Tab-separated table of C-alpha atoms in Angstrom:
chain	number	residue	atom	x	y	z
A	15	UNK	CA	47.721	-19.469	-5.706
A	16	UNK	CA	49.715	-17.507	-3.069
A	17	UNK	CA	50.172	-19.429	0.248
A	18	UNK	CA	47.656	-19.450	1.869
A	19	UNK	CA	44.862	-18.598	-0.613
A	20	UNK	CA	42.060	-20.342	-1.012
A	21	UNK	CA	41.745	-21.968	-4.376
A	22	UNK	CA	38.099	-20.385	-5.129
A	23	UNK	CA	39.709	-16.275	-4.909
A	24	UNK	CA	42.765	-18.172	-7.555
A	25	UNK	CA	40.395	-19.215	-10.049
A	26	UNK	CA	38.265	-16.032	-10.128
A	27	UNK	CA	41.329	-14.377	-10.937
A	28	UNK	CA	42.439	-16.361	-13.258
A	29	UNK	CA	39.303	-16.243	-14.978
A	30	UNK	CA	39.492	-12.280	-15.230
A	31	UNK	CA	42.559	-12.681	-16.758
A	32	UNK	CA	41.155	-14.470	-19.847
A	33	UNK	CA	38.644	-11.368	-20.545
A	34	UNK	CA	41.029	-8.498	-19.948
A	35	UNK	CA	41.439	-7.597	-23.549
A	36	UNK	CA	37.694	-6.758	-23.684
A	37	UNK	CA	38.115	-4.194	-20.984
A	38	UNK	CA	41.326	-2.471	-20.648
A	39	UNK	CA	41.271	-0.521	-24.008
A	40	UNK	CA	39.043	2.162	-22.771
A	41	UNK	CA	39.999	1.504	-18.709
A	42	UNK	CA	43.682	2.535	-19.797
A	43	UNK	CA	43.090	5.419	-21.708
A	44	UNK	CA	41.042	6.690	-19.218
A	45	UNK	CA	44.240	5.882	-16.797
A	46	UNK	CA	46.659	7.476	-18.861
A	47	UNK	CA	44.838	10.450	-19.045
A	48	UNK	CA	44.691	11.023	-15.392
A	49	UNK	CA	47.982	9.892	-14.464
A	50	UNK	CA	49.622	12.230	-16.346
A	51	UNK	CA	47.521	14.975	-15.115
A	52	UNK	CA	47.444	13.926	-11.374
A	53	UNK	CA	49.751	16.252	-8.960
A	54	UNK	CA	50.719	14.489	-5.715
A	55	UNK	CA	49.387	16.053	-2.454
A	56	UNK	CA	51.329	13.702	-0.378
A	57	UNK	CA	51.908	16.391	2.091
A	58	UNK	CA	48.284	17.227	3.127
A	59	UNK	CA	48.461	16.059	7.116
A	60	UNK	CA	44.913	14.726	6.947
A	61	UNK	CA	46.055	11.963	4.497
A	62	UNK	CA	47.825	8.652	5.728
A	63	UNK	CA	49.841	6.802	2.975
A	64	UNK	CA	50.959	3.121	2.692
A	65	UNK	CA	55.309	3.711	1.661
A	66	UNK	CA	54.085	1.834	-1.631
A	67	UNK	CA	51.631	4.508	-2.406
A	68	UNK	CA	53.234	7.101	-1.407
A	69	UNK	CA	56.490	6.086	-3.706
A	70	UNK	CA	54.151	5.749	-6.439
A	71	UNK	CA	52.697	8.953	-6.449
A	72	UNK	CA	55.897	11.203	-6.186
A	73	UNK	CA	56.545	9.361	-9.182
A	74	UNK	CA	53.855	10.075	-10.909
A	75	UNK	CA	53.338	6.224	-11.182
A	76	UNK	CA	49.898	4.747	-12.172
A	77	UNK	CA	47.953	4.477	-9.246
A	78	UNK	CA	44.386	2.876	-8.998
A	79	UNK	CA	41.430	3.814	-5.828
A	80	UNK	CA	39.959	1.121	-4.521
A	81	UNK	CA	36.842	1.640	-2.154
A	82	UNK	CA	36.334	-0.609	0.776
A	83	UNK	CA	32.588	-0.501	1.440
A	84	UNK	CA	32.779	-3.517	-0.306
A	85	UNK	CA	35.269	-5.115	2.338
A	86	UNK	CA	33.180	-4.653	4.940
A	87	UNK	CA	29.970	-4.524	3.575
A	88	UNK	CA	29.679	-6.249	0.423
A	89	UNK	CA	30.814	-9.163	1.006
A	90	UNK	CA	31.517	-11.281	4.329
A	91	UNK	CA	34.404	-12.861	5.540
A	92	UNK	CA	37.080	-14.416	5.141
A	93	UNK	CA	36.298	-14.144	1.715
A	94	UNK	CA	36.643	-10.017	1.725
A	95	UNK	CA	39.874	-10.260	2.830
A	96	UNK	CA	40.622	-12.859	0.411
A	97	UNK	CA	39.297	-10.830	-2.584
A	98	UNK	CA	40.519	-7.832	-1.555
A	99	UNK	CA	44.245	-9.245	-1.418
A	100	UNK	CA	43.616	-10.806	-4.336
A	101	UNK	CA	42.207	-8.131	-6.642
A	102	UNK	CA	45.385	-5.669	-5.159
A	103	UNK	CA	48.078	-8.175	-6.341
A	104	UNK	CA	46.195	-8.289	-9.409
A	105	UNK	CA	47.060	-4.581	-10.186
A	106	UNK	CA	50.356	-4.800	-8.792
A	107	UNK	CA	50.867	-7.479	-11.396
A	108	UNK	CA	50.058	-5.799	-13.909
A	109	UNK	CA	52.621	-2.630	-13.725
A	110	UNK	CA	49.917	0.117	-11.353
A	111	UNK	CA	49.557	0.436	-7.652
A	112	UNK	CA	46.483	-0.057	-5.615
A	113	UNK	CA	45.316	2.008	-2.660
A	114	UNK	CA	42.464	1.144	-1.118
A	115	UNK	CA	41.041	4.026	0.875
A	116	UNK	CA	39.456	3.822	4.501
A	117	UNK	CA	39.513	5.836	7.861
A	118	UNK	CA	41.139	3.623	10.518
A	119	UNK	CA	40.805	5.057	13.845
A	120	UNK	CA	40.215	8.549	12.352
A	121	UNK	CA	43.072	8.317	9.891
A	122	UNK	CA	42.279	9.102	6.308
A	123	UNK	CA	44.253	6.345	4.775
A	124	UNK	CA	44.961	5.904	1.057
A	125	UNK	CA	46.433	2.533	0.606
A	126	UNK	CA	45.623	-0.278	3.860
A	127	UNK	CA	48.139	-2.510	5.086
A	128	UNK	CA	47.533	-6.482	5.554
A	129	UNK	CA	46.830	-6.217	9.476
A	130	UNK	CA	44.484	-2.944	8.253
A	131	UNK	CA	42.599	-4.872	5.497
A	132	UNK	CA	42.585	-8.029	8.303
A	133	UNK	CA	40.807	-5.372	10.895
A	134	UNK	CA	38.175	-4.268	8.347
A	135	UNK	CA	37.596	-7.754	6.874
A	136	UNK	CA	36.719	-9.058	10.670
A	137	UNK	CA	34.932	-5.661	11.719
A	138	UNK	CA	32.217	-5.997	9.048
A	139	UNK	CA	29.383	-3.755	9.241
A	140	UNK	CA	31.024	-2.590	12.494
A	141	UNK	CA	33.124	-0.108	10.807
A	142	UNK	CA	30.892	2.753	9.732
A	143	UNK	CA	29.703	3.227	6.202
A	144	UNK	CA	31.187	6.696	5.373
A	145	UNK	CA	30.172	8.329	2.940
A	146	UNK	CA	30.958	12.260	2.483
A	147	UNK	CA	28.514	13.514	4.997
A	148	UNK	CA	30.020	11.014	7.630
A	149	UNK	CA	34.010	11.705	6.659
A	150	UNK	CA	34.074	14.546	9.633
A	151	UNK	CA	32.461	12.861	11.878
A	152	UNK	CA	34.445	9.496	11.708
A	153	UNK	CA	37.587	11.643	11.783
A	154	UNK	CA	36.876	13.777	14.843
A	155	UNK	CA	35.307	10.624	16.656
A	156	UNK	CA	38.753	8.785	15.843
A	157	UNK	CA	36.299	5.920	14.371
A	158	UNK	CA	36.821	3.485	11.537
A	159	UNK	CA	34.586	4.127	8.749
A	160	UNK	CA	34.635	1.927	5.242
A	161	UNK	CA	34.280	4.497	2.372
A	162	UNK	CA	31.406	4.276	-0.401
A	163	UNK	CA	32.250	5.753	-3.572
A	164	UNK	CA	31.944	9.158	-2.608
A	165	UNK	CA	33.907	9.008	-0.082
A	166	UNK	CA	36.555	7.271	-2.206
A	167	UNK	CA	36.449	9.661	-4.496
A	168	UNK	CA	36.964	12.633	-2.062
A	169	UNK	CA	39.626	11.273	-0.602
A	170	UNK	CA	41.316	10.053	-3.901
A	171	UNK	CA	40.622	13.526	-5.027
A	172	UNK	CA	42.881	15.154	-2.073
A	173	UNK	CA	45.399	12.417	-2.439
A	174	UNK	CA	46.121	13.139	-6.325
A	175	UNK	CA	44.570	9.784	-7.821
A	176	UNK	CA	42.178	10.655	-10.603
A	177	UNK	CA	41.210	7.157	-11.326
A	178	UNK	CA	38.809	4.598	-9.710
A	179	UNK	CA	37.452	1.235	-10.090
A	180	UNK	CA	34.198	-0.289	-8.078
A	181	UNK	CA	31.978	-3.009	-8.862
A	182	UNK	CA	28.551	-0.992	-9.402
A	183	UNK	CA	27.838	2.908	-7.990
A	184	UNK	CA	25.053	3.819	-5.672
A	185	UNK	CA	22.077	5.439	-7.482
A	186	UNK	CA	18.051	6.268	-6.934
A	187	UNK	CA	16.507	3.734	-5.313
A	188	UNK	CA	13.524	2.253	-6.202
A	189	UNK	CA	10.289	3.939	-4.493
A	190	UNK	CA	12.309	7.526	-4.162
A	191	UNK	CA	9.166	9.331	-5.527
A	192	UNK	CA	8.285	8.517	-1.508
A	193	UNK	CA	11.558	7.925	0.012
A	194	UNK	CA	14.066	10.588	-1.471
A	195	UNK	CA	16.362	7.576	-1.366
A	196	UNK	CA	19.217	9.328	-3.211
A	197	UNK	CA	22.396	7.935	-3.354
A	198	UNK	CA	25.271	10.765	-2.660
A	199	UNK	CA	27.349	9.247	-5.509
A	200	UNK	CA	25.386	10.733	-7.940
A	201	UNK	CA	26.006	14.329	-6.385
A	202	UNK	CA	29.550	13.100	-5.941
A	203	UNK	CA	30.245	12.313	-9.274
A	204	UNK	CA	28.918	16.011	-10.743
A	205	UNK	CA	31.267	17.446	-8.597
A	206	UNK	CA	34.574	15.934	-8.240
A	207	UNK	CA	36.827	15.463	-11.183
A	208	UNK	CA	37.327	11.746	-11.319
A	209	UNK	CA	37.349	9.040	-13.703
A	210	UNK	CA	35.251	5.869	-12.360
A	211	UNK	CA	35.096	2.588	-13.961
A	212	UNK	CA	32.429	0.367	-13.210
A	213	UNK	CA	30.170	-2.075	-14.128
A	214	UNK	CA	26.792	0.996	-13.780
A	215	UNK	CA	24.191	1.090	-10.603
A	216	UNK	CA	23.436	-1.703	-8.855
A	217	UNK	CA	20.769	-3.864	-9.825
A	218	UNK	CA	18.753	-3.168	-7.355
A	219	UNK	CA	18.549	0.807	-7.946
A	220	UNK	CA	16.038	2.314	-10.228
A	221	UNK	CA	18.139	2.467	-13.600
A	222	UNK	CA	16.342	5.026	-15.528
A	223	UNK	CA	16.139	7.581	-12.288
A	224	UNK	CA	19.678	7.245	-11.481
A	225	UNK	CA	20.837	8.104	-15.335
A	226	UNK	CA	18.134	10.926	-14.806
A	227	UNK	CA	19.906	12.140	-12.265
A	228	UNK	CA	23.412	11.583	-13.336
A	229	UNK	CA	22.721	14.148	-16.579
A	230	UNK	CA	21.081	16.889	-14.059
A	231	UNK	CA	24.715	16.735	-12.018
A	232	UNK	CA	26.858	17.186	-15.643
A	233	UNK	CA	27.835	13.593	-15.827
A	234	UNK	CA	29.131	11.528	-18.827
A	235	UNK	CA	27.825	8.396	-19.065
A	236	UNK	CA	29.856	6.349	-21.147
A	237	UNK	CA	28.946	2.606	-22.434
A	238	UNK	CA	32.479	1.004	-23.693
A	239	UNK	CA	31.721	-1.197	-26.174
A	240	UNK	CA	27.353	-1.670	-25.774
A	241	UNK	CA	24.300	0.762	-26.590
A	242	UNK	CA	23.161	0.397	-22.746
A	243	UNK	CA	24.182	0.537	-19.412
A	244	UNK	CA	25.195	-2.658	-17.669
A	245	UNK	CA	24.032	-3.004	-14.377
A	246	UNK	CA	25.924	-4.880	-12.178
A	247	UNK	CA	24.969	-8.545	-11.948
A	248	UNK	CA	23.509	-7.661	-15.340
A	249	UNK	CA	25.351	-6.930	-18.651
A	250	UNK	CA	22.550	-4.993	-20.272
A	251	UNK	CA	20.167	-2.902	-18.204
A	252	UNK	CA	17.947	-2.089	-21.224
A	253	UNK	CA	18.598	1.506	-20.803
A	254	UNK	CA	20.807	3.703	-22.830
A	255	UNK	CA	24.363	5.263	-21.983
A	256	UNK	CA	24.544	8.650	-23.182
A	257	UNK	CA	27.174	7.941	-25.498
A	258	UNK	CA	28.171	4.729	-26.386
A	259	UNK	CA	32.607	4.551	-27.246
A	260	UNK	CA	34.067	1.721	-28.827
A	261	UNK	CA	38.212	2.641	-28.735
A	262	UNK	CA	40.333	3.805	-26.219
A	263	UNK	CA	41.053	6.823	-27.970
A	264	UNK	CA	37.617	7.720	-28.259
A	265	UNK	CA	37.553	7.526	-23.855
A	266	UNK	CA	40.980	9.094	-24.156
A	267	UNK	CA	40.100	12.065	-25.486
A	268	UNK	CA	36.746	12.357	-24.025
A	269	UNK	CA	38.721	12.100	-20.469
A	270	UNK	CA	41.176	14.587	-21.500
A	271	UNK	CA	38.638	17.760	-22.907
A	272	UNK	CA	36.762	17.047	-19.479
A	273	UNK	CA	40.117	17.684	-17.510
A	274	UNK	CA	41.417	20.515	-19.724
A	275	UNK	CA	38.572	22.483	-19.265
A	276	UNK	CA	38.554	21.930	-15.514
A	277	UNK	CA	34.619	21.405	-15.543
A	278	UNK	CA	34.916	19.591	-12.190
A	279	UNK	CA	32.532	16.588	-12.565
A	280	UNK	CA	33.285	12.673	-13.288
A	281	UNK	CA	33.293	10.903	-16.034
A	282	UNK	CA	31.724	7.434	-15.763
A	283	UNK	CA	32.759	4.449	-17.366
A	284	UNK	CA	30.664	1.459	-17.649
A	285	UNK	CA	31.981	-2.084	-18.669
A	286	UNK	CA	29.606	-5.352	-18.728
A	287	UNK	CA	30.323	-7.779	-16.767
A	288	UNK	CA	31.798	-10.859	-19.677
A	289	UNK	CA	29.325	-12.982	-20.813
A	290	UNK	CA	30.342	-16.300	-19.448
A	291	UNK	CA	30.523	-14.789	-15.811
A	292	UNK	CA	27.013	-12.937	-16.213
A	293	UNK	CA	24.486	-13.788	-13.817
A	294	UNK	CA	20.771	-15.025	-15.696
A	295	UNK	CA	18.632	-11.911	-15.638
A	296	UNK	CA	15.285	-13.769	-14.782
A	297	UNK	CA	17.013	-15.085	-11.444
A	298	UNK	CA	18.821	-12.043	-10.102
A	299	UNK	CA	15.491	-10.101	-11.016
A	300	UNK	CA	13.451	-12.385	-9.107
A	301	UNK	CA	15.825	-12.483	-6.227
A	302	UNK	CA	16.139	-7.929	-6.350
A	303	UNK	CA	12.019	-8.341	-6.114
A	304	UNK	CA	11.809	-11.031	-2.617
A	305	UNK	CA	14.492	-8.538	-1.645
A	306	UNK	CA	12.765	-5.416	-1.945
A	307	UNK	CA	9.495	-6.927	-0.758
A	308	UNK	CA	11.577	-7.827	2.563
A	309	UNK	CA	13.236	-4.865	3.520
A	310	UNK	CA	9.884	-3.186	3.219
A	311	UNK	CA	8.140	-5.720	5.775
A	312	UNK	CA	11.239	-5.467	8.108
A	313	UNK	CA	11.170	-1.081	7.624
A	314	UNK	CA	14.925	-0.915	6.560
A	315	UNK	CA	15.753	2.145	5.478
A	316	UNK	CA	18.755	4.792	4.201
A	317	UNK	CA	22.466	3.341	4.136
A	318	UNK	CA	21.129	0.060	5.779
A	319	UNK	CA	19.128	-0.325	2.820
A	320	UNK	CA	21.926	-1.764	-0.107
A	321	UNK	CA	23.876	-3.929	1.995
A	322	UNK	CA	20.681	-5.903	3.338
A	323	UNK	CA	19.419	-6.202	-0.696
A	324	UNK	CA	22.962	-7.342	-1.957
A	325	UNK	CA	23.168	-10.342	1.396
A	326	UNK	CA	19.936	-10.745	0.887
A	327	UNK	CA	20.199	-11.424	-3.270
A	328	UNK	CA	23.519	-13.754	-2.569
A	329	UNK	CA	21.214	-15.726	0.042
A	330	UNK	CA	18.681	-16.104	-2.619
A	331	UNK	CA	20.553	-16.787	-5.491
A	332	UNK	CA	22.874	-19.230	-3.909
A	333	UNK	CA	26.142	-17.317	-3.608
A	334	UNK	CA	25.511	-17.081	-7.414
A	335	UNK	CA	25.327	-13.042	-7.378
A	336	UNK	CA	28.486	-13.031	-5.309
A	337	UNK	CA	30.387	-15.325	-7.116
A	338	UNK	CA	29.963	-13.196	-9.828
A	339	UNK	CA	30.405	-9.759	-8.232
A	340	UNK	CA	34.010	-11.191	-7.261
A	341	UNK	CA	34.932	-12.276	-10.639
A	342	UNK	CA	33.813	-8.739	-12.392
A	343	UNK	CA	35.662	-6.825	-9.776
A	344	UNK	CA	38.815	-8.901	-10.211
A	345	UNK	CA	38.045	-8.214	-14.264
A	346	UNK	CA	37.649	-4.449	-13.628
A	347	UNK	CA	40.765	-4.378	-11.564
A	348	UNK	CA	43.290	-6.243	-13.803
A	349	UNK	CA	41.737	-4.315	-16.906
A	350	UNK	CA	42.426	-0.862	-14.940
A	351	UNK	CA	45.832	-1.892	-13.836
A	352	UNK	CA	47.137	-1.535	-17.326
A	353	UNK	CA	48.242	1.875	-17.043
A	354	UNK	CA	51.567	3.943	-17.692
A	355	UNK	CA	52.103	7.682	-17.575
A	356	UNK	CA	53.467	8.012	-21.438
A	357	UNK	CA	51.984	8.850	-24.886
A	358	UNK	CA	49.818	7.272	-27.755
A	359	UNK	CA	51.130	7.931	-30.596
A	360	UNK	CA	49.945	8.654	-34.316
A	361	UNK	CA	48.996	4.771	-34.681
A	362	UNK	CA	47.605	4.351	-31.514
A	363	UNK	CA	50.450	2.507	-29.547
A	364	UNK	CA	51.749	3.193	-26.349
A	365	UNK	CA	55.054	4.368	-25.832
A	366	UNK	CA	56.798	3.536	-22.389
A	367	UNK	CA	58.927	6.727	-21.171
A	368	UNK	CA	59.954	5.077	-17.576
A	369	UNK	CA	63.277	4.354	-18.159
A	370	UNK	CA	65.727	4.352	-21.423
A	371	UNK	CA	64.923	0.774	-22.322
A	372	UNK	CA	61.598	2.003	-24.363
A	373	UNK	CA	59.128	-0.261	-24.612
A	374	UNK	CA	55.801	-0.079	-27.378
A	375	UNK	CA	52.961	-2.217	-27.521
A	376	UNK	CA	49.450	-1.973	-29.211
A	377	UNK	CA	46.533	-2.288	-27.087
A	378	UNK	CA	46.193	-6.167	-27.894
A	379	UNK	CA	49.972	-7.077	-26.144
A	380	UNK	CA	49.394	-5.251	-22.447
A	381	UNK	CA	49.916	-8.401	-20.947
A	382	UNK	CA	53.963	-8.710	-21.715
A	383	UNK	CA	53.954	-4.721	-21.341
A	384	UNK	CA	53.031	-5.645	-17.556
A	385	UNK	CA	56.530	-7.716	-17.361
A	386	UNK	CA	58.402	-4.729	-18.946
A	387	UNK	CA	56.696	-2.469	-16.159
A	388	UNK	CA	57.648	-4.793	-13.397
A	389	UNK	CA	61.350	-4.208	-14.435
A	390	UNK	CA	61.314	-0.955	-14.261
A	391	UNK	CA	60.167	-0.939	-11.231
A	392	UNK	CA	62.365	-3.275	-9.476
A	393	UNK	CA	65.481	-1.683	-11.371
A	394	UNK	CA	64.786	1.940	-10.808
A	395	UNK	CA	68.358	2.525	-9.846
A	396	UNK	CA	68.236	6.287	-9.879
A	397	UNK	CA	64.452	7.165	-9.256
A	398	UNK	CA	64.123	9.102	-12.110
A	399	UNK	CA	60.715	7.169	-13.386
A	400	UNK	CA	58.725	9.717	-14.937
């Protein structure tokens, strides 16, 4: 591991590593897709951008969102920090660029610095969950606010990145019939043009109201590679995707129509969480259930709701549920990181156009395509990547 880094963040990511091939098929053609239809907005003045970000998109180099509710929310610390660090030099790794998105003292930032991940790691729940009703108001106030996903994805939206990875999206929670407990990235994802790769709703949410809701607001629900939606700590919900896609191609092209036509709503792409890393169903059910049964004795309600279920669940199930929520994040990120603006061609191999050394691979070699990426990044004499 890097100096410094504890040993447990190290082998989570090097157990990602081992299931990437499942994953990045349909994670990079959704990538592709985007990158080469992304346009920089680098000079909105609302938006703040790391130089590494910023580079990356006047390039029109792969860049991947990161939210960082889960920073200060999801998970406590040191070991956000840690993950978060770790999951970034995972994509940097292989060949993309991470920005992770916050508001630090008002500033709409799209990529954080070490001393800004350092601040929100230590501020915990301290920093306000934004999401897009709260982005104004966190601004004007000059406050720090960690984004949900639909914050994220605004923000990534008016920065030019079309692609996203999270762990698991907000959804309906359970009881809404009384509570109206609606999760705004639902509403978020029928209206801004983003592709988000995930592992489905949270366990905790109501799984069949949330998909409900997700075809009302226009969006595609796609299960890479299984019949159902994952969901979360879970690989298999029990309830359908509304299509199920098996190649990157398939997502490819599916990505592509939904730009081209400019419909304006996201595209969701849900990936199970591998096998071996997959908590048992009967104990992270059991655990969502004391949960729930909690937080109605103690009358928590709205945004405080989800992060006192997922402490609550880690508490219960040992640090199990978190364990693996860090590993499938790490997964997700390394699988999305795989990413190059280029082509596919005729047989389904990707053709490198950064620089005049060409470079093709087929799906099943993207880890020594990540090397070849590297170099052209370190030996962009010119800056003419493309």
């Amino acid at each position: 591991p890097p100096p410094n880094q504890p040993t447990h963040t190290h082998t989570a990511v090097t157990a990602m590593r081992a299931v990437v091939p499942l994953l990045a098929g349909a994670i990079l053609a959704c990538a592709l897709v985007a990158a080469c239809a992304a346009a920089s907005s680098n000079a909105n003045p609302l938006l703040k951008f790391t130089p590494e970000v910023e580079r990356a998109l006047r390039r029109n180099a792969p860049v991947v969102a990161l939210e960082s509710t889960i920073i200060s929310h999801g998970m406590p610390y040191p070991q956000n920090v840690e993950t978060a660090l770790a999951v970034e030099e995972v994509v940097r790794e292989a060949g993309a660029i991470p920005a992770t998105i916050a508001i630090m003292n008002g500033r709409l930032c799209v990529g954080l610095s070490r001393a800004e991940l350092e601040e929100l790691g230590k501020m915990g729940h301290a920093a306000r969950k934004t999401s897009r009703r709260d982005i104004a108001a966190v601004v004007a106030s000059g406050a720090t606010g960690a984004t949900t996903v639909s914050a994220t994805m605004i923000i990534a939206n008016m920065a030019g990145i079309r692609v996203f990875v999270t762990g698991g999206i907000g959804g309906v929670h359970r009881g809404a019939e009384q509570t109206m407990d609606v999760s705004a990235d639902l509403t978020e994802l029928g209206r801004t043009p983003m592709a988000v790769v995930c592992a489905g709703a949270k366990s905790i949410l109501d799984i069949p109201l949330t998909l409900e809701v997700l075809e009302t607001n226009g969006v595609t629900v796609i299960g890479f590679g299984c019949d159902n939606v994952p969901a979360f700590f879970l690989r298999d919900s029990g309830h359908a995707a509304h299509m199920r896609l098996d190649t990157a191609a398939q997502v490819a092209s599916l990505v592509k129509a939904n730009n081209d036509m400019h419909l304006g709503s996201g595209v969701l792409v849900t990936c199970p969480i591998p096998q071996e890393h997959a908590s048992p169903a009967d104990v992270i059910n059991g655990a969502i259930a004391a949960a729930l049964s909690e937080a109605e004795e103690r009358a928590i309600t709205g945004k405080d709701v989800t992060p006192f279920l997922l402490q609550r669940i880690n508490e219960l199930t040992g640090g199990q549920s978190l364990e693996s929520s860090i590993l499938f994040f790490c997964c997700i990120l390394l699988a999305t990181a795989h990413v190059l603006p280029g082509t596919l061609c005729s047989r389904q191999f990707f053709v490198c156009v950064w620089c005049a050394f060409c470079v093709r691979w087929c799906y099943s070699c993207s880890q020594s395509a990540a090397e070849s990426t590297r170099w052209c990044v370190s030996n962009d004499v010119d800056g003419s990547l493309t």
